[in-house]
């Protein structure tokens, strides 16, 4: 081991958007346990973000929090600036931030559609644009789609449409980064026990959706974080793919 490899700058660095709660937080904590220094991006809840940082540092890891609207290009540039200034660079971007409003297409409020478009599509584009400009060789971009694209569940038309755009961005960016030694993939969870999924669903609906896969349970944030860890670390030959982490639902 060289003297240079012993320095703090040699530590790999991950930015996790939506990292203060749910799958994002679990992914941030998992990457920190894998040895990454983590920058936890959050949209509004500072207390949750600080709790996530505390959880990482209490376990012996390194983390800082930064507030940024993922659809705001200046705020996202500042997020990447912070990661570079604090830890020396960026190696992995986990873009877990997203919003979801459910309703049949005929009833969906168009303001909700616009909000999902801004966060889920524009946000992915803005975050991936900075990642493409700044990631070091050997890096990885991990976007988030949804298995609802395959399940075609009623009520999810607008949300699924935004995630279809995420998949298109993911597959094309992987090819645009030819020669950079950077992988670009998306994780597409099935029904997962997060606040985003559980909000507004009654017990009967949750039970029914938990039985959709052969394992007959909801996914957990830890299940999804395990996939993120794989794509961020050893999975260097997985590129330009959508990994459907749903217990075999489709």
mmCIF file of C-alpha atoms in Angstrom:
data_model
loop_
_atom_site.group_PDB
_atom_site.id
_atom_site.type_symbol
_atom_site.label_atom_id
_atom_site.label_comp_id
_atom_site.label_asym_id
_atom_site.label_seq_id
_atom_site.Cartn_x
_atom_site.Cartn_y
_atom_site.Cartn_z
ATOM 1 C CA UNK A 1 0.000 0.000 0.000
ATOM 2 C CA UNK A 2 1.408 3.354 -1.003
ATOM 3 C CA UNK A 3 1.470 6.416 1.247
ATOM 4 C CA UNK A 4 -0.964 8.148 -1.118
ATOM 5 C CA UNK A 5 -3.542 5.351 -0.770
ATOM 6 C CA UNK A 6 -3.514 5.832 3.003
ATOM 7 C CA UNK A 7 -4.632 9.455 2.807
ATOM 8 C CA UNK A 8 -8.265 10.483 3.400
ATOM 9 C CA UNK A 9 -8.491 11.690 -0.220
ATOM 10 C CA UNK A 10 -8.216 8.052 -1.339
ATOM 11 C CA UNK A 11 -11.592 7.245 0.218
ATOM 12 C CA UNK A 12 -14.374 6.857 -2.336
ATOM 13 C CA UNK A 13 -17.109 9.458 -2.132
ATOM 14 C CA UNK A 14 -20.848 9.093 -2.752
ATOM 15 C CA UNK A 15 -23.600 11.652 -3.126
ATOM 16 C CA UNK A 16 -27.043 10.309 -2.200
ATOM 17 C CA UNK A 17 -30.010 12.466 -3.155
ATOM 18 C CA UNK A 18 -33.115 11.961 -1.074
ATOM 19 C CA UNK A 19 -30.717 10.604 1.514
ATOM 20 C CA UNK A 20 -32.510 11.720 4.660
ATOM 21 C CA UNK A 21 -35.208 9.042 4.681
ATOM 22 C CA UNK A 22 -36.421 5.753 3.250
ATOM 23 C CA UNK A 23 -34.385 4.021 0.573
ATOM 24 C CA UNK A 24 -32.063 7.013 0.216
ATOM 25 C CA UNK A 25 -31.117 7.011 3.893
ATOM 26 C CA UNK A 26 -30.672 3.242 3.987
ATOM 27 C CA UNK A 27 -28.468 3.487 0.896
ATOM 28 C CA UNK A 28 -26.385 6.268 2.455
ATOM 29 C CA UNK A 29 -25.834 4.235 5.616
ATOM 30 C CA UNK A 30 -24.998 1.108 3.611
ATOM 31 C CA UNK A 31 -22.461 2.934 1.436
ATOM 32 C CA UNK A 32 -20.891 4.479 4.537
ATOM 33 C CA UNK A 33 -20.529 0.987 6.011
ATOM 34 C CA UNK A 34 -18.893 -0.042 2.721
ATOM 35 C CA UNK A 35 -16.267 2.663 3.311
ATOM 36 C CA UNK A 36 -17.642 5.596 1.333
ATOM 37 C CA UNK A 37 -17.671 9.150 2.599
ATOM 38 C CA UNK A 38 -21.263 10.210 2.004
ATOM 39 C CA UNK A 39 -22.896 13.519 1.133
ATOM 40 C CA UNK A 40 -26.559 13.293 2.073
ATOM 41 C CA UNK A 41 -28.769 15.556 0.000
ATOM 42 C CA UNK A 42 -32.197 16.502 1.327
ATOM 43 C CA UNK A 43 -35.033 18.683 0.105
ATOM 44 C CA UNK A 44 -36.489 20.181 3.249
ATOM 45 C CA UNK A 45 -36.337 18.180 6.477
ATOM 46 C CA UNK A 46 -33.090 19.248 8.116
ATOM 47 C CA UNK A 47 -33.758 17.251 11.291
ATOM 48 C CA UNK A 48 -34.056 13.984 9.354
ATOM 49 C CA UNK A 49 -30.901 14.791 7.378
ATOM 50 C CA UNK A 50 -28.953 15.529 10.552
ATOM 51 C CA UNK A 51 -30.224 12.277 12.055
ATOM 52 C CA UNK A 52 -28.936 10.403 9.017
ATOM 53 C CA UNK A 53 -25.521 12.059 9.361
ATOM 54 C CA UNK A 54 -25.463 11.189 13.059
ATOM 55 C CA UNK A 55 -26.290 7.556 12.312
ATOM 56 C CA UNK A 56 -23.401 7.342 9.838
ATOM 57 C CA UNK A 57 -20.850 9.035 12.073
ATOM 58 C CA UNK A 58 -21.948 7.044 15.141
ATOM 59 C CA UNK A 59 -21.119 3.891 13.181
ATOM 60 C CA UNK A 60 -17.646 5.233 12.387
ATOM 61 C CA UNK A 61 -18.346 6.641 8.929
ATOM 62 C CA UNK A 62 -18.031 10.081 7.355
ATOM 63 C CA UNK A 63 -21.037 12.097 6.239
ATOM 64 C CA UNK A 64 -22.280 15.625 5.733
ATOM 65 C CA UNK A 65 -25.734 16.896 4.758
ATOM 66 C CA UNK A 66 -26.610 19.485 2.126
ATOM 67 C CA UNK A 67 -29.985 20.938 1.195
ATOM 68 C CA UNK A 68 -30.717 21.198 -2.522
ATOM 69 C CA UNK A 69 -33.689 20.994 -4.843
ATOM 70 C CA UNK A 70 -32.578 18.333 -7.315
ATOM 71 C CA UNK A 71 -34.324 20.166 -10.162
ATOM 72 C CA UNK A 72 -32.340 23.368 -9.520
ATOM 73 C CA UNK A 73 -29.133 23.215 -11.526
ATOM 74 C CA UNK A 74 -27.331 25.801 -9.403
ATOM 75 C CA UNK A 75 -28.223 24.048 -6.158
ATOM 76 C CA UNK A 76 -27.098 20.683 -7.543
ATOM 77 C CA UNK A 77 -23.825 22.193 -8.766
ATOM 78 C CA UNK A 78 -23.301 23.504 -5.225
ATOM 79 C CA UNK A 79 -24.004 20.000 -3.890
ATOM 80 C CA UNK A 80 -21.224 18.583 -6.050
ATOM 81 C CA UNK A 81 -18.955 21.496 -5.094
ATOM 82 C CA UNK A 82 -19.444 20.605 -1.433
ATOM 83 C CA UNK A 83 -18.551 16.965 -2.061
ATOM 84 C CA UNK A 84 -15.393 17.956 -3.929
ATOM 85 C CA UNK A 85 -14.374 20.602 -1.394
ATOM 86 C CA UNK A 86 -15.018 18.339 1.601
ATOM 87 C CA UNK A 87 -13.801 14.958 0.359
ATOM 88 C CA UNK A 88 -11.769 15.677 -2.769
ATOM 89 C CA UNK A 89 -14.051 14.373 -5.500
ATOM 90 C CA UNK A 90 -17.121 12.289 -6.350
ATOM 91 C CA UNK A 91 -17.151 8.625 -7.331
ATOM 92 C CA UNK A 92 -20.760 7.476 -6.989
ATOM 93 C CA UNK A 93 -24.077 9.274 -7.349
ATOM 94 C CA UNK A 94 -27.205 7.576 -6.016
ATOM 95 C CA UNK A 95 -30.191 9.573 -7.217
ATOM 96 C CA UNK A 96 -32.975 8.383 -4.912
ATOM 97 C CA UNK A 97 -34.942 11.636 -4.619
ATOM 98 C CA UNK A 98 -38.435 11.447 -6.044
ATOM 99 C CA UNK A 99 -42.087 12.291 -5.489
ATOM 100 C CA UNK A 100 -45.238 10.277 -6.189
ATOM 101 C CA UNK A 101 -48.907 11.224 -6.464
ATOM 102 C CA UNK A 102 -51.360 8.449 -7.267
ATOM 103 C CA UNK A 103 -54.683 8.835 -9.056
ATOM 104 C CA UNK A 104 -56.376 7.471 -12.175
ATOM 105 C CA UNK A 105 -55.268 9.406 -15.237
ATOM 106 C CA UNK A 106 -58.745 10.870 -15.661
ATOM 107 C CA UNK A 107 -58.652 12.384 -12.166
ATOM 108 C CA UNK A 108 -55.022 13.414 -11.699
ATOM 109 C CA UNK A 109 -54.472 17.079 -10.922
ATOM 110 C CA UNK A 110 -52.126 18.513 -13.533
ATOM 111 C CA UNK A 111 -50.219 20.451 -10.890
ATOM 112 C CA UNK A 112 -49.283 17.067 -9.377
ATOM 113 C CA UNK A 113 -48.171 15.882 -12.811
ATOM 114 C CA UNK A 114 -45.987 18.968 -13.207
ATOM 115 C CA UNK A 115 -44.463 18.466 -9.745
ATOM 116 C CA UNK A 116 -43.564 14.848 -10.535
ATOM 117 C CA UNK A 117 -42.171 15.903 -13.899
ATOM 118 C CA UNK A 118 -39.986 18.556 -12.255
ATOM 119 C CA UNK A 119 -38.576 16.346 -9.499
ATOM 120 C CA UNK A 120 -38.472 12.945 -11.175
ATOM 121 C CA UNK A 121 -37.511 13.846 -14.741
ATOM 122 C CA UNK A 122 -35.833 17.244 -14.608
ATOM 123 C CA UNK A 123 -34.234 16.291 -11.277
ATOM 124 C CA UNK A 124 -32.739 13.146 -12.777
ATOM 125 C CA UNK A 125 -31.475 15.080 -15.777
ATOM 126 C CA UNK A 126 -29.884 17.804 -13.638
ATOM 127 C CA UNK A 127 -28.235 15.377 -11.196
ATOM 128 C CA UNK A 128 -27.006 13.083 -13.967
ATOM 129 C CA UNK A 129 -25.651 16.064 -15.898
ATOM 130 C CA UNK A 130 -23.453 17.073 -12.976
ATOM 131 C CA UNK A 131 -22.453 13.446 -12.439
ATOM 132 C CA UNK A 132 -21.429 13.104 -16.084
ATOM 133 C CA UNK A 133 -19.273 16.222 -15.801
ATOM 134 C CA UNK A 134 -17.612 15.404 -12.489
ATOM 135 C CA UNK A 135 -17.408 11.707 -11.657
ATOM 136 C CA UNK A 136 -13.941 10.243 -11.430
ATOM 137 C CA UNK A 137 -12.962 7.169 -13.465
ATOM 138 C CA UNK A 138 -14.248 3.992 -11.861
ATOM 139 C CA UNK A 139 -17.422 5.777 -10.793
ATOM 140 C CA UNK A 140 -21.087 4.855 -10.946
ATOM 141 C CA UNK A 141 -24.402 6.610 -11.455
ATOM 142 C CA UNK A 142 -27.389 4.844 -9.899
ATOM 143 C CA UNK A 143 -30.806 6.224 -10.786
ATOM 144 C CA UNK A 144 -34.171 5.062 -9.478
ATOM 145 C CA UNK A 145 -37.032 3.788 -11.606
ATOM 146 C CA UNK A 146 -39.936 1.577 -10.495
ATOM 147 C CA UNK A 147 -41.198 -1.927 -11.192
ATOM 148 C CA UNK A 148 -44.633 -0.378 -11.703
ATOM 149 C CA UNK A 149 -43.544 0.158 -15.311
ATOM 150 C CA UNK A 150 -43.853 -3.596 -15.796
ATOM 151 C CA UNK A 151 -46.734 -4.179 -13.389
ATOM 152 C CA UNK A 152 -48.885 -1.456 -15.046
ATOM 153 C CA UNK A 153 -50.910 -0.827 -11.895
ATOM 154 C CA UNK A 154 -53.949 1.449 -12.194
ATOM 155 C CA UNK A 155 -53.439 4.823 -10.562
ATOM 156 C CA UNK A 156 -49.730 4.967 -11.344
ATOM 157 C CA UNK A 157 -49.859 6.343 -14.900
ATOM 158 C CA UNK A 158 -48.230 9.711 -14.210
ATOM 159 C CA UNK A 159 -45.615 8.386 -11.789
ATOM 160 C CA UNK A 160 -44.712 5.490 -14.065
ATOM 161 C CA UNK A 161 -44.429 7.863 -17.018
ATOM 162 C CA UNK A 162 -41.810 9.918 -15.167
ATOM 163 C CA UNK A 163 -39.873 6.768 -14.322
ATOM 164 C CA UNK A 164 -40.010 5.645 -17.947
ATOM 165 C CA UNK A 165 -38.136 8.849 -18.705
ATOM 166 C CA UNK A 166 -35.603 7.986 -15.993
ATOM 167 C CA UNK A 167 -34.945 4.635 -17.642
ATOM 168 C CA UNK A 168 -34.437 6.294 -21.029
ATOM 169 C CA UNK A 169 -31.976 8.796 -19.546
ATOM 170 C CA UNK A 170 -30.123 5.978 -17.779
ATOM 171 C CA UNK A 171 -29.660 3.750 -20.803
ATOM 172 C CA UNK A 172 -28.579 6.564 -23.100
ATOM 173 C CA UNK A 173 -26.193 8.183 -20.605
ATOM 174 C CA UNK A 174 -24.427 4.850 -20.123
ATOM 175 C CA UNK A 175 -23.582 4.909 -23.822
ATOM 176 C CA UNK A 176 -22.708 8.590 -23.891
ATOM 177 C CA UNK A 177 -20.042 7.986 -21.219
ATOM 178 C CA UNK A 178 -18.150 5.540 -23.419
ATOM 179 C CA UNK A 179 -14.454 5.502 -22.572
ATOM 180 C CA UNK A 180 -14.883 7.141 -19.132
ATOM 181 C CA UNK A 181 -14.968 3.933 -17.013
ATOM 182 C CA UNK A 182 -18.234 5.074 -15.428
ATOM 183 C CA UNK A 183 -21.253 2.798 -15.157
ATOM 184 C CA UNK A 184 -24.838 4.062 -15.315
ATOM 185 C CA UNK A 185 -27.681 1.869 -14.110
ATOM 186 C CA UNK A 186 -31.125 2.177 -12.568
ATOM 187 C CA UNK A 187 -32.732 0.283 -9.711
ATOM 188 C CA UNK A 188 -36.460 -0.393 -10.108
ATOM 189 C CA UNK A 189 -37.927 -1.399 -6.747
ATOM 190 C CA UNK A 190 -41.218 -3.177 -6.394
ATOM 191 C CA UNK A 191 -43.553 -2.396 -3.473
ATOM 192 C CA UNK A 192 -41.233 -1.399 -0.634
ATOM 193 C CA UNK A 193 -42.119 -0.466 2.935
ATOM 194 C CA UNK A 194 -41.277 3.232 2.839
ATOM 195 C CA UNK A 195 -43.326 6.277 3.777
ATOM 196 C CA UNK A 196 -43.586 7.133 0.069
ATOM 197 C CA UNK A 197 -45.222 3.771 -0.673
ATOM 198 C CA UNK A 198 -47.335 3.353 2.473
ATOM 199 C CA UNK A 199 -48.823 6.858 2.489
ATOM 200 C CA UNK A 200 -52.535 6.795 1.686
ATOM 201 C CA UNK A 201 -52.856 2.994 1.385
ATOM 202 C CA UNK A 202 -55.170 0.993 3.592
ATOM 203 C CA UNK A 203 -54.156 -2.285 5.257
ATOM 204 C CA UNK A 204 -56.001 -4.393 2.650
ATOM 205 C CA UNK A 205 -54.159 -2.738 -0.233
ATOM 206 C CA UNK A 206 -50.793 -3.130 1.479
ATOM 207 C CA UNK A 207 -51.484 -6.804 2.198
ATOM 208 C CA UNK A 208 -52.556 -7.446 -1.389
ATOM 209 C CA UNK A 209 -49.502 -5.745 -2.841
ATOM 210 C CA UNK A 210 -47.190 -7.598 -0.465
ATOM 211 C CA UNK A 211 -48.412 -10.879 -2.002
ATOM 212 C CA UNK A 212 -47.652 -9.859 -5.587
ATOM 213 C CA UNK A 213 -44.212 -11.468 -5.546
ATOM 214 C CA UNK A 214 -43.373 -15.125 -4.833
ATOM 215 C CA UNK A 215 -41.622 -14.181 -1.580
ATOM 216 C CA UNK A 216 -44.955 -12.793 -0.359
ATOM 217 C CA UNK A 217 -43.697 -9.722 1.469
ATOM 218 C CA UNK A 218 -42.942 -6.086 0.861
ATOM 219 C CA UNK A 219 -39.392 -5.139 0.116
ATOM 220 C CA UNK A 220 -37.451 -3.227 2.735
ATOM 221 C CA UNK A 221 -35.153 -0.248 2.278
ATOM 222 C CA UNK A 222 -32.280 -2.571 3.262
ATOM 223 C CA UNK A 223 -33.167 -4.901 0.368
ATOM 224 C CA UNK A 224 -32.819 -2.024 -2.068
ATOM 225 C CA UNK A 225 -29.689 -0.619 -0.418
ATOM 226 C CA UNK A 226 -28.042 -3.992 -0.973
ATOM 227 C CA UNK A 227 -28.593 -3.578 -4.712
ATOM 228 C CA UNK A 228 -27.232 -0.024 -4.562
ATOM 229 C CA UNK A 229 -24.120 -1.307 -2.765
ATOM 230 C CA UNK A 230 -23.599 -3.901 -5.494
ATOM 231 C CA UNK A 231 -23.908 -1.360 -8.311
ATOM 232 C CA UNK A 232 -21.694 1.157 -6.497
ATOM 233 C CA UNK A 233 -18.932 -1.319 -5.809
ATOM 234 C CA UNK A 234 -18.250 -4.721 -7.354
ATOM 235 C CA UNK A 235 -20.652 -4.538 -10.305
ATOM 236 C CA UNK A 236 -18.242 -3.036 -12.816
ATOM 237 C CA UNK A 237 -19.515 -5.245 -15.641
ATOM 238 C CA UNK A 238 -23.146 -4.224 -15.123
ATOM 239 C CA UNK A 239 -23.764 -1.110 -17.208
ATOM 240 C CA UNK A 240 -26.719 0.452 -18.993
ATOM 241 C CA UNK A 241 -29.192 -1.799 -17.177
ATOM 242 C CA UNK A 242 -32.394 -1.510 -15.165
ATOM 243 C CA UNK A 243 -32.242 -3.893 -12.221
ATOM 244 C CA UNK A 244 -35.747 -4.805 -11.066
ATOM 245 C CA UNK A 245 -35.508 -5.433 -7.338
ATOM 246 C CA UNK A 246 -39.017 -6.654 -6.587
ATOM 247 C CA UNK A 247 -38.863 -10.174 -5.136
ATOM 248 C CA UNK A 248 -39.892 -11.690 -8.482
ATOM 249 C CA UNK A 249 -43.142 -9.749 -8.970
ATOM 250 C CA UNK A 250 -42.389 -9.474 -12.708
#
